[in-house]
Amino acid sequence: MSENIIEIQHLEKNFGSHKVLSDIDFSVKKGDVTTIIGVSGSGKSTLLRCINVLENPSGGKILFHGEDIDAKGFSLNDYRAKVGMVFQSFNLFSNMTVLQNCMVGQIKVLGRKKAEAEEKARYFLEKVGMLPYINAKPKQLSGGQKQRVAIARALAMEPEVLLFDEPTSALDPQMVGEVLAVMRQLASEGLTMIVVTHEMAFARDVSSRVVFMKDGVIWEQGTPEDIFSNPQREETKDFLSRFIN
Amino acid sequence: MAEFIEGIIKVWNGYGSAFLDGALNTLIVSFVGTAVGCLIGFGVGIVQTIPIDRKDPAWKRVLLTIVNLILKGYVELFRGTPMIVQSVFIYYGVIIVFDYKMDIYFAALLIVSINTGAYMAETVRGGILSIDPGQTEGAKAIGMNHVQTMINVIIPQAFRNIIPQIGNNFIINIKDTSVLSVIGFADLFFQHKSAAGALYLFFHSASIVMVIYLVMTVTASFLLRLLEKKLDGDDNYDLATTDTLAHTSGMYTYHPKEKTLEDFK
Ligand SMILES: Nc1ncnc2c1ncn2[C@@H]1O[C@H](COP(=O)(O)OP(=O)(O)O)[C@@H](O)[C@H]1O
Ligand SMILES: [Mg+2]
């Protein structure tokens, strides 16, 4: 049994009196590709944002290699450098070129030398097929290209886990494929990923675990086979029947 | 008409070089005052936008609250009173409280800087707050701390966005530094008062001074627009191809096509 990289225990999140997540439990091992599915408003983004501490959880625990990330002396910034995030809205730095986007974190956070950072940035940009665009500014790119750069930026930090929050939802249909292809490639290379997505084919074919959420609660989790071929809960069946005809 | 031109020539012959000296002083005080005011504004605006985290120790929260209260007081005081009164208040206040007579040039620079700083503080604060929160989240998500995020991501963007307001402040200062004549600063308006008082040619002198002010402000706004255009850069970028067999290997410039309505359908 391999060690859990991330372990989430009884996680809760309230916005004021509005309970958005309750009693979330799940864990991620090295090489896992976990997809989180569920209708919008079910708390999927909030869960990812709690994992990356862009939101402060209201209760429960998140362990990173067994260490409580809320503990005194735990460096959140070091943690975030190891747990990357790819956003639905890309969030590329608009004052920087593609290359600078992929270098700045390496230099400022990881303390890498400029030459090394550039080499890594180029390597990962090539991987996502964006090397020719190193001098472009984000506003000059299409959505699919932006998202591939955002993935390269996250990869350049060489994180242990990469979180994706609906990475293809803001894209025109013809650009969804190019981003999913990159993600499939990363999964096949063994990158540990947690992916919130509405792309059921991706969830079924690529992931090692599927988590189904509804109303801030995990209703069911298991292998893609368990969830897609043999769902146990009515809610899961209901959700899937609306997505898969 | 001939009488008017005669008067203009008389004023110019007597005070032309004094007007130009005054105009130069006006420009220097406006420019340096705006620049220093910007620095003050950035300092204040940046401190005012430091986020308070629930994990921060109590002393940090208390300190930040006190400092922010003082800064808010400074901004309100200098935005809420006329610069002409501030000039007298500061210049004579220093004489009475510290028993020290400031150099008049220094006093002028100090007053314009502090006054501009108060306005710029609000501008900078607004500029920082108006940057898409996604930029901060993108930076946080790769482990940048607040200072790194501000220096590398937020401030460069905020600065770019507020350049028009900085320019605006400069132009306002060219005009408003005329109030400094109240403490005897020899700017353009001060020279007008001397000339008009000595020759009793108020209208003629004022006509010349009007033109000089207008030339300064129009030139300044033209240069600022030029600078802005330059900072925006063009929409082209170099596409780097690494395929040495391709005809286009090396760098060539890619011209993104104009977006048409079709693209948004
Ligand atoms: N910052 C916030 N403040 C208040 N409510 C929020 C905030 N973010 C999300 N919510 C609420 O939390 C619920 C879950 O949202 P979200 O996590 O974005 O769901 P999903 O990603 O599954 O669509 C929604 O009801 C949403 O309105
Ligand atoms: Mg969401």
Coordinates of C-alpha atoms and ligand atoms in Angstrom, one line a residue:
Chain A
M1 CA 0.0 0.0 0.0
S2 CA 1.5 3.3 -1.1
E3 CA 1.4 6.4 1.0
N4 CA -1.3 9.0 0.6
I5 CA 0.0 12.3 -0.8
I6 CA -3.2 14.1 0.2
E7 CA -5.7 13.0 2.7
I8 CA -8.9 14.9 3.4
Q9 CA -10.8 14.2 6.7
H10 CA -14.2 15.5 7.5
L11 CA -13.6 18.7 5.5
E12 CA -16.3 21.3 5.9
K13 CA -16.8 24.7 4.4
N14 CA -19.4 27.4 5.2
F15 CA -19.8 30.7 3.5
G16 CA -21.5 32.6 6.4
S17 CA -24.5 30.4 7.3
H18 CA -24.4 28.7 3.9
K19 CA -23.0 25.2 4.2
V20 CA -21.2 24.4 1.0
L21 CA -19.1 21.3 2.0
S22 CA -19.9 18.8 4.7
D23 CA -17.9 15.8 5.9
I24 CA -15.7 15.3 2.8
D25 CA -13.4 12.3 3.1
F26 CA -11.1 11.1 0.4
S27 CA -7.4 10.6 -0.3
V28 CA -5.0 10.7 -3.2
K29 CA -2.1 8.4 -3.8
K30 CA 0.9 9.0 -6.0
G31 CA -0.1 8.5 -9.7
D32 CA -3.9 8.6 -9.0
V33 CA -6.1 10.5 -11.4
T34 CA -9.2 11.4 -9.4
T35 CA -12.0 13.0 -11.2
I36 CA -14.8 14.9 -9.4
I37 CA -18.1 15.0 -11.1
G38 CA -21.5 16.5 -10.1
V39 CA -23.9 19.2 -11.2
S40 CA -22.8 22.8 -10.9
G41 CA -23.2 24.3 -7.4
S42 CA -22.4 21.0 -5.8
G43 CA -19.2 22.3 -4.2
K44 CA -16.6 20.9 -6.6
S45 CA -14.7 24.1 -7.0
T46 CA -14.9 25.0 -3.4
L47 CA -13.4 21.5 -2.6
L48 CA -10.4 22.1 -4.9
R49 CA -10.0 25.7 -3.6
C50 CA -9.9 24.3 0.0
I51 CA -7.3 21.8 -1.0
N52 CA -5.1 24.6 -2.4
V53 CA -6.2 26.9 0.5
L54 CA -7.5 29.6 -1.7
E55 CA -10.4 29.2 0.6
N56 CA -9.9 28.5 4.3
P57 CA -11.7 25.3 5.3
S58 CA -14.2 25.8 8.2
G59 CA -13.6 22.4 9.7
G60 CA -11.9 19.1 9.2
K61 CA -8.3 18.4 8.2
I62 CA -6.2 18.2 5.1
L63 CA -3.0 16.2 5.5
F64 CA -0.1 16.5 3.0
H65 CA 2.2 13.5 3.4
G66 CA 0.6 13.0 6.8
E67 CA 1.2 16.6 7.9
D68 CA -1.7 18.8 8.9
I69 CA -1.5 21.8 6.5
D70 CA -3.2 24.0 9.2
A71 CA -0.4 23.3 11.7
K72 CA 1.7 26.1 13.0
G73 CA 4.9 26.5 11.1
F74 CA 3.6 24.7 8.0
S75 CA 4.5 26.8 5.0
L76 CA 1.4 27.3 2.9
N77 CA 3.5 28.8 0.0
D78 CA 5.8 25.8 -0.1
Y79 CA 2.8 23.6 -0.1
R80 CA 1.1 25.4 -2.9
A81 CA 4.3 25.2 -5.0
K82 CA 3.9 21.4 -4.7
V83 CA 0.1 21.3 -5.3
G84 CA -0.5 23.2 -8.5
M85 CA -3.8 24.4 -9.8
V86 CA -5.2 25.0 -13.2
F87 CA -8.2 27.3 -13.3
Q88 CA -11.3 27.4 -15.6
S89 CA -10.4 31.0 -16.4
F90 CA -6.7 30.3 -17.0
N91 CA -5.5 33.2 -14.8
L92 CA -2.3 33.7 -16.8
F93 CA -0.3 36.8 -15.7
S94 CA -1.4 39.3 -18.3
N95 CA 1.7 41.6 -17.9
M96 CA 4.0 38.7 -18.9
T97 CA 4.8 36.8 -22.0
V98 CA 4.1 33.0 -22.2
L99 CA 7.8 32.3 -21.3
Q100 CA 7.8 34.7 -18.3
N101 CA 4.5 33.2 -17.1
C102 CA 6.3 29.8 -16.9
M103 CA 9.5 31.1 -15.3
V104 CA 8.4 33.6 -12.6
G105 CA 7.3 31.0 -10.1
Q106 CA 10.3 28.9 -10.6
I107 CA 12.6 31.8 -10.0
K108 CA 10.8 33.6 -7.2
V109 CA 9.3 30.6 -5.3
L110 CA 11.7 27.8 -6.0
G111 CA 14.8 30.0 -6.3
R112 CA 15.9 28.5 -9.5
K113 CA 18.5 30.3 -11.7
K114 CA 17.2 32.1 -14.7
A115 CA 18.8 29.7 -17.2
E116 CA 17.5 26.6 -15.5
A117 CA 14.0 28.1 -15.2
E118 CA 14.0 29.0 -18.9
E119 CA 15.1 25.5 -19.9
K120 CA 12.3 23.9 -17.8
A121 CA 9.8 26.4 -19.1
R122 CA 10.7 25.6 -22.7
Y123 CA 10.6 21.9 -21.9
F124 CA 7.1 22.0 -20.6
L125 CA 5.9 24.5 -23.2
E126 CA 7.1 22.1 -25.8
K127 CA 5.2 19.3 -24.1
V128 CA 1.9 21.2 -24.4
G129 CA 2.7 22.4 -27.9
M130 CA 3.1 26.0 -27.1
L131 CA 6.9 26.5 -27.6
P132 CA 6.4 28.6 -30.7
Y133 CA 4.4 31.1 -28.7
I134 CA 7.0 32.0 -26.0
N135 CA 7.0 35.7 -26.9
A136 CA 3.2 36.1 -27.1
K137 CA 1.2 37.8 -24.4
P138 CA -1.8 36.0 -23.0
K139 CA -4.3 38.3 -24.7
Q140 CA -3.0 37.3 -28.0
L141 CA -3.8 33.6 -27.5
S142 CA -6.9 31.6 -28.0
G143 CA -8.6 30.0 -24.9
G144 CA -7.2 26.5 -25.7
Q145 CA -3.7 28.0 -26.1
K146 CA -4.0 29.9 -22.8
Q147 CA -5.1 26.8 -21.0
R148 CA -2.1 24.8 -22.4
V149 CA 0.2 27.6 -21.2
A150 CA -1.4 27.6 -17.8
I151 CA -0.8 23.8 -17.6
A152 CA 2.8 24.4 -18.6
R153 CA 3.2 27.1 -16.0
A154 CA 1.9 24.7 -13.3
L155 CA 4.0 21.8 -14.6
A156 CA 7.2 24.0 -14.6
M157 CA 6.9 24.1 -10.8
E158 CA 7.2 20.2 -10.9
P159 CA 4.3 19.8 -8.5
E160 CA 3.5 16.5 -6.8
V161 CA -0.2 17.0 -7.5
L162 CA -2.0 19.1 -10.0
L163 CA -5.6 20.3 -9.5
F164 CA -7.7 21.1 -12.5
D165 CA -11.0 23.0 -12.0
E166 CA -13.1 22.5 -15.1
P167 CA -10.1 23.3 -17.4
T168 CA -12.2 23.0 -20.6
S169 CA -15.5 24.6 -19.5
A170 CA -14.6 28.1 -20.7
L171 CA -13.4 26.8 -24.1
D172 CA -15.0 26.8 -27.5
P173 CA -15.9 23.2 -28.4
Q174 CA -13.1 22.9 -31.0
M175 CA -10.5 23.7 -28.4
V176 CA -11.6 21.3 -25.8
G177 CA -9.8 18.4 -27.6
E178 CA -6.4 20.0 -27.6
V179 CA -6.5 20.6 -23.8
L180 CA -7.9 17.1 -23.0
A181 CA -5.2 15.5 -25.2
V182 CA -2.5 17.2 -23.1
M183 CA -4.2 16.0 -19.9
R184 CA -4.5 12.5 -21.1
Q185 CA -0.8 12.6 -22.0
L186 CA 0.1 13.8 -18.4
A187 CA -2.1 11.1 -16.9
S188 CA -0.4 8.4 -18.9
E189 CA 3.0 9.7 -17.7
G190 CA 2.0 9.2 -14.1
L191 CA 1.2 12.7 -13.0
T192 CA -1.0 12.8 -9.9
M193 CA -4.1 14.8 -10.7
I194 CA -7.4 15.8 -9.2
V195 CA -9.7 16.9 -12.0
V196 CA -13.1 18.6 -11.7
T197 CA -14.8 18.0 -15.1
H198 CA -18.0 17.6 -17.0
E199 CA -16.1 15.5 -19.7
M200 CA -17.5 12.1 -18.8
A201 CA -15.5 10.3 -21.4
F202 CA -12.3 11.7 -19.8
A203 CA -13.5 10.7 -16.4
R204 CA -14.4 7.2 -17.6
D205 CA -11.3 6.5 -19.7
V206 CA -8.5 8.3 -17.9
S207 CA -9.2 8.4 -14.2
S208 CA -8.3 5.8 -11.6
R209 CA -11.0 7.1 -9.2
V210 CA -14.2 8.9 -9.7
V211 CA -15.9 11.0 -6.9
F212 CA -19.5 12.0 -7.3
M213 CA -20.6 15.1 -5.4
K214 CA -24.0 16.5 -4.8
D215 CA -25.1 19.3 -2.4
G216 CA -21.6 19.5 -0.8
V217 CA -21.5 15.8 0.0
I218 CA -19.6 12.9 -1.6
W219 CA -22.4 10.5 -2.5
E220 CA -20.3 7.8 -4.0
Q221 CA -16.7 7.2 -5.0
G222 CA -14.9 4.3 -6.7
T223 CA -13.3 3.1 -9.9
P224 CA -14.7 4.4 -13.2
E225 CA -16.2 0.9 -13.6
D226 CA -18.0 1.2 -10.2
I227 CA -19.4 4.6 -10.9
F228 CA -20.2 4.4 -14.6
S229 CA -21.3 0.7 -15.0
N230 CA -22.6 -0.1 -11.6
P231 CA -23.6 3.0 -9.6
Q232 CA -25.1 2.3 -6.2
R233 CA -26.9 5.4 -5.4
E234 CA -30.1 6.8 -7.1
E235 CA -28.5 10.2 -7.2
T236 CA -25.5 9.0 -9.1
K237 CA -27.7 7.1 -11.6
D238 CA -29.8 10.2 -12.0
F239 CA -26.8 12.4 -12.7
L240 CA -25.2 10.0 -15.1
S241 CA -28.4 9.4 -17.0
R242 CA -28.6 13.1 -17.8
F243 CA -25.0 13.1 -19.1
I244 CA -24.7 9.8 -20.9
N245 CA -27.4 8.7 -23.4
Chain B
M1 CA -5.6 96.1 -31.4
A2 CA -2.4 97.9 -32.1
E3 CA -2.5 99.1 -28.5
F4 CA -2.9 95.5 -27.3
I5 CA 0.1 94.2 -29.3
E6 CA 2.1 97.1 -28.0
G7 CA 1.3 96.2 -24.4
I8 CA 2.1 92.6 -25.0
I9 CA 5.5 93.6 -26.5
K10 CA 6.1 95.8 -23.5
V11 CA 5.4 93.1 -21.0
W12 CA 7.4 90.6 -22.9
N13 CA 10.4 92.8 -23.3
G14 CA 10.4 93.6 -19.6
Y15 CA 9.5 90.2 -18.2
G16 CA 9.8 87.6 -20.9
S17 CA 12.8 85.9 -19.4
A18 CA 11.2 86.1 -16.0
F19 CA 8.1 84.4 -17.4
L20 CA 10.3 81.6 -18.9
D21 CA 12.2 81.2 -15.6
G22 CA 8.8 81.0 -13.8
A23 CA 7.5 78.5 -16.3
L24 CA 10.6 76.3 -15.8
N25 CA 10.0 76.4 -12.0
T26 CA 6.4 75.5 -12.5
L27 CA 7.4 72.5 -14.7
I28 CA 10.1 71.3 -12.3
V29 CA 7.9 71.6 -9.2
S30 CA 5.0 69.9 -11.0
F31 CA 7.1 67.1 -12.4
V32 CA 9.1 66.3 -9.3
G33 CA 6.0 66.8 -7.1
T34 CA 4.0 64.4 -9.3
A35 CA 6.9 61.8 -9.3
V36 CA 7.4 62.0 -5.5
G37 CA 3.6 62.1 -5.0
C38 CA 3.4 58.9 -7.0
L39 CA 6.0 57.2 -4.8
I40 CA 4.0 58.3 -1.7
G41 CA 0.8 57.2 -3.4
F42 CA 2.2 53.7 -4.1
G43 CA 3.5 53.4 -0.6
V44 CA 0.2 54.3 1.0
G45 CA -1.9 52.4 -1.5
I46 CA 0.2 49.2 -1.1
V47 CA 0.0 49.3 2.7
Q48 CA -3.7 50.0 2.6
T49 CA -4.3 46.8 0.4
I50 CA -2.3 44.4 2.6
P51 CA -4.7 41.6 3.3
I52 CA -5.3 40.6 6.9
D53 CA -5.4 36.8 7.3
R54 CA -7.1 35.1 10.1
K55 CA -3.8 33.3 10.9
D56 CA -1.9 36.6 11.4
P57 CA -0.7 37.3 14.9
A58 CA -2.7 39.9 16.9
W59 CA 0.1 42.5 17.0
K60 CA 0.2 42.5 13.2
R61 CA -3.5 43.1 12.9
V62 CA -3.5 45.9 15.5
L63 CA -0.5 47.5 13.9
L64 CA -2.0 47.4 10.4
T65 CA -5.3 48.8 11.7
I66 CA -3.5 51.8 13.4
V67 CA -1.3 52.5 10.4
N68 CA -4.3 52.3 8.0
L69 CA -6.2 54.7 10.2
I70 CA -3.3 57.2 10.1
L71 CA -3.0 56.8 6.3
K72 CA -6.7 57.3 5.9
G73 CA -6.4 60.5 8.0
Y74 CA -3.6 61.8 5.8
V75 CA -5.5 61.1 2.6
E76 CA -8.7 62.8 3.8
L77 CA -6.8 65.8 5.2
F78 CA -5.0 66.6 2.0
R79 CA -7.8 65.8 -0.3
G80 CA -10.3 67.7 1.8
T81 CA -8.5 71.0 2.0
P82 CA -7.3 73.5 -0.7
M83 CA -3.6 73.3 -1.6
I84 CA -3.4 77.1 -1.2
V85 CA -4.3 76.8 2.5
Q86 CA -2.0 73.7 2.9
S87 CA 0.9 75.8 1.6
V88 CA 0.4 78.5 4.2
F89 CA -0.3 75.9 6.9
I90 CA 2.8 73.9 6.3
Y91 CA 5.2 76.7 5.5
Y92 CA 4.4 78.9 8.5
G93 CA 3.6 75.9 10.7
V94 CA 7.2 74.6 10.3
I95 CA 8.5 78.1 11.2
I96 CA 6.4 78.2 14.4
V97 CA 6.7 74.6 15.5
F98 CA 10.3 73.8 14.6
D99 CA 11.6 77.4 14.5
Y100 CA 13.0 76.6 11.0
K101 CA 12.5 78.5 7.8
M102 CA 12.4 76.0 4.9
D103 CA 14.0 76.9 1.6
I104 CA 11.2 78.1 -0.5
Y105 CA 11.9 75.7 -3.3
F106 CA 12.0 72.8 -0.9
A107 CA 8.8 73.9 0.7
A108 CA 7.1 74.1 -2.8
L109 CA 8.3 70.5 -3.6
L110 CA 7.2 69.2 -0.3
I111 CA 3.7 70.7 -0.5
V112 CA 3.0 69.5 -4.0
S113 CA 4.4 66.0 -3.2
I114 CA 2.3 65.5 -0.1
N115 CA -0.8 66.9 -1.8
T116 CA -0.3 64.7 -4.9
G117 CA 0.5 61.7 -2.7
A118 CA -2.9 61.9 -1.1
Y119 CA -4.7 61.8 -4.5
M120 CA -2.4 59.1 -5.9
A121 CA -2.9 57.0 -2.8
E122 CA -6.6 56.6 -3.7
T123 CA -5.8 56.1 -7.4
V124 CA -3.2 53.4 -6.6
R125 CA -5.6 51.7 -4.1
G126 CA -8.3 51.6 -6.7
G127 CA -5.8 50.5 -9.4
I128 CA -4.7 47.5 -7.2
L129 CA -8.3 46.6 -6.2
S130 CA -9.4 46.7 -9.8
I131 CA -7.0 44.0 -11.0
D132 CA -8.9 40.7 -11.6
P133 CA -8.7 38.5 -8.5
G134 CA -7.8 35.7 -10.8
Q135 CA -4.3 37.2 -11.2
T136 CA -3.7 37.0 -7.4
E137 CA -5.1 33.4 -7.3
G138 CA -2.9 32.4 -10.2
A139 CA 0.1 33.7 -8.3
K140 CA -0.9 32.2 -5.0
A141 CA -1.5 28.8 -6.7
I142 CA 2.1 28.6 -7.7
G143 CA 3.2 29.5 -4.1
M144 CA 4.0 33.2 -4.4
N145 CA 3.6 35.2 -1.2
H146 CA 1.8 38.5 -1.0
V147 CA 5.0 40.6 -1.6
Q148 CA 6.1 38.5 -4.6
T149 CA 2.6 38.7 -6.0
M150 CA 2.4 42.5 -5.7
I151 CA 5.8 43.1 -7.1
N152 CA 5.7 40.7 -10.1
V153 CA 2.0 40.6 -11.0
I154 CA -0.3 43.2 -9.5
I155 CA 1.7 46.4 -9.3
P156 CA 3.0 46.3 -12.9
Q157 CA -0.6 45.9 -14.1
A158 CA -2.0 48.5 -11.7
F159 CA 0.8 50.9 -12.7
R160 CA 0.0 50.5 -16.4
N161 CA -3.7 51.1 -15.7
I162 CA -3.2 54.3 -13.8
I163 CA -0.7 56.0 -16.1
P164 CA -3.5 58.1 -17.5
Q165 CA -4.4 59.3 -14.0
I166 CA -0.7 60.0 -13.2
G167 CA -0.6 62.1 -16.3
N168 CA -3.8 63.9 -15.3
N169 CA -2.3 64.7 -12.0
F170 CA 0.8 66.1 -13.6
I171 CA -1.3 68.4 -15.8
I172 CA -3.4 69.5 -12.8
N173 CA -0.2 70.3 -10.9
I174 CA 1.1 72.5 -13.8
K175 CA -2.0 74.6 -13.2
D176 CA -2.5 74.3 -9.5
T177 CA 1.1 75.0 -8.5
S178 CA 0.1 78.6 -9.2
V179 CA -1.2 78.8 -5.7
L180 CA 2.4 78.4 -4.4
S181 CA 2.9 82.1 -5.1
V182 CA 1.1 82.6 -1.8
I183 CA 4.3 81.6 0.0
G184 CA 6.5 83.4 -2.5
F185 CA 7.5 80.6 -4.7
A186 CA 8.7 82.1 -8.0
D187 CA 6.6 80.1 -10.4
L188 CA 4.9 81.4 -13.6
F189 CA 1.9 83.0 -11.8
F190 CA 4.3 84.7 -9.3
Q191 CA 6.1 86.3 -12.3
H192 CA 2.8 87.4 -13.8
K193 CA 1.9 89.1 -10.5
S194 CA 5.2 91.0 -10.4
A195 CA 5.0 92.0 -14.1
A196 CA 1.3 93.1 -13.9
G197 CA 1.9 95.0 -10.7
A198 CA 4.9 96.9 -12.0
L199 CA 3.5 97.8 -15.4
Y200 CA -0.2 98.0 -14.6
L201 CA -0.8 95.8 -17.7
F202 CA -2.9 93.0 -16.0
F203 CA -4.7 91.8 -19.1
H204 CA -1.7 91.8 -21.3
S205 CA 0.4 89.9 -18.9
A206 CA -2.3 87.5 -18.2
S207 CA -2.7 86.8 -21.9
I208 CA 0.9 85.9 -22.2
V209 CA 0.8 83.7 -19.1
M210 CA -2.4 82.0 -20.3
V211 CA -0.7 81.0 -23.5
I212 CA 2.4 79.7 -21.7
Y213 CA 0.2 77.6 -19.3
L214 CA -1.7 76.3 -22.3
V215 CA 1.4 75.3 -24.2
M216 CA 2.7 73.5 -21.2
T217 CA -0.5 71.5 -20.5
V218 CA -1.2 70.7 -24.2
T219 CA 2.4 69.5 -24.7
A220 CA 2.3 67.4 -21.6
S221 CA -0.9 65.7 -22.5
F222 CA 0.4 65.0 -26.0
L223 CA 3.6 63.5 -24.7
L224 CA 1.6 61.4 -22.2
R225 CA -0.6 60.0 -25.0
L226 CA 2.6 59.1 -26.9
L227 CA 4.0 57.3 -23.9
E228 CA 0.8 55.4 -23.4
K229 CA 0.8 54.2 -27.0
K230 CA 4.3 53.1 -26.7
L231 CA 3.7 51.1 -23.5
D232 CA 0.8 49.3 -25.1
G233 CA 3.2 47.9 -27.7
D234 CA 1.8 46.5 -30.9
D235 CA -0.3 43.4 -31.2
N236 CA 2.4 41.4 -33.0
Y237 CA 4.7 38.9 -31.6
D238 CA 7.6 36.8 -32.8
L239 CA 6.7 33.2 -33.4
A240 CA 9.8 31.1 -32.7
T241 CA 10.1 28.2 -35.0
T242 CA 12.7 25.6 -34.4
D243 CA 12.3 23.6 -37.5
T244 CA 15.5 24.3 -39.3
L245 CA 14.2 22.8 -42.5
A246 CA 11.3 25.1 -42.7
H247 CA 11.5 28.1 -44.9
T248 CA 10.5 30.3 -42.1
S249 CA 12.9 29.0 -39.5
G250 CA 14.2 31.5 -37.0
M251 CA 12.0 34.3 -35.9
Y252 CA 9.3 35.8 -37.9
T253 CA 6.5 38.1 -36.9
Y254 CA 3.0 36.9 -36.5
H255 CA 0.2 39.3 -37.2
P256 CA -2.9 38.2 -35.5
K257 CA -5.8 38.9 -37.8
E258 CA -8.4 41.4 -36.8
K259 CA -11.2 39.8 -35.0
T260 CA -14.5 40.0 -36.9
L261 CA -18.0 39.5 -35.8
E262 CA -17.8 36.0 -37.3
D263 CA -15.3 35.1 -34.6
F264 CA -17.7 35.8 -31.8
K265 CA -20.6 33.8 -33.2
Ligands
LIG1 N1 -17.1 33.0 -2.2 C1 -18.3 32.5 -2.1 N2 -19.2 33.1 -1.2 C2 -20.4 32.5 -1.0 N3 -20.9 31.4 -1.6 C3 -20.1 30.8 -2.4 C4 -18.7 31.2 -2.7 N4 -18.2 30.4 -3.6 C5 -19.1 29.4 -3.8 N5 -20.2 29.7 -3.2 C6 -21.4 28.8 -3.2 O1 -21.0 27.5 -2.9 C7 -21.8 26.6 -3.6 C8 -20.8 25.6 -4.4 O2 -20.1 26.4 -5.3 P1 -19.0 25.7 -6.2 O3 -18.0 25.1 -5.3 O4 -18.5 26.8 -7.1 O5 -19.7 24.6 -7.0 P2 -19.3 23.8 -8.3 O6 -17.9 24.1 -8.6 O7 -19.6 22.4 -8.1 O8 -20.2 24.4 -9.4 C9 -22.7 27.4 -4.5 O9 -24.0 27.4 -3.9 C10 -22.1 28.7 -4.5 O10 -23.1 29.7 -4.7
MG2 MG -17.0 25.1 -10.3

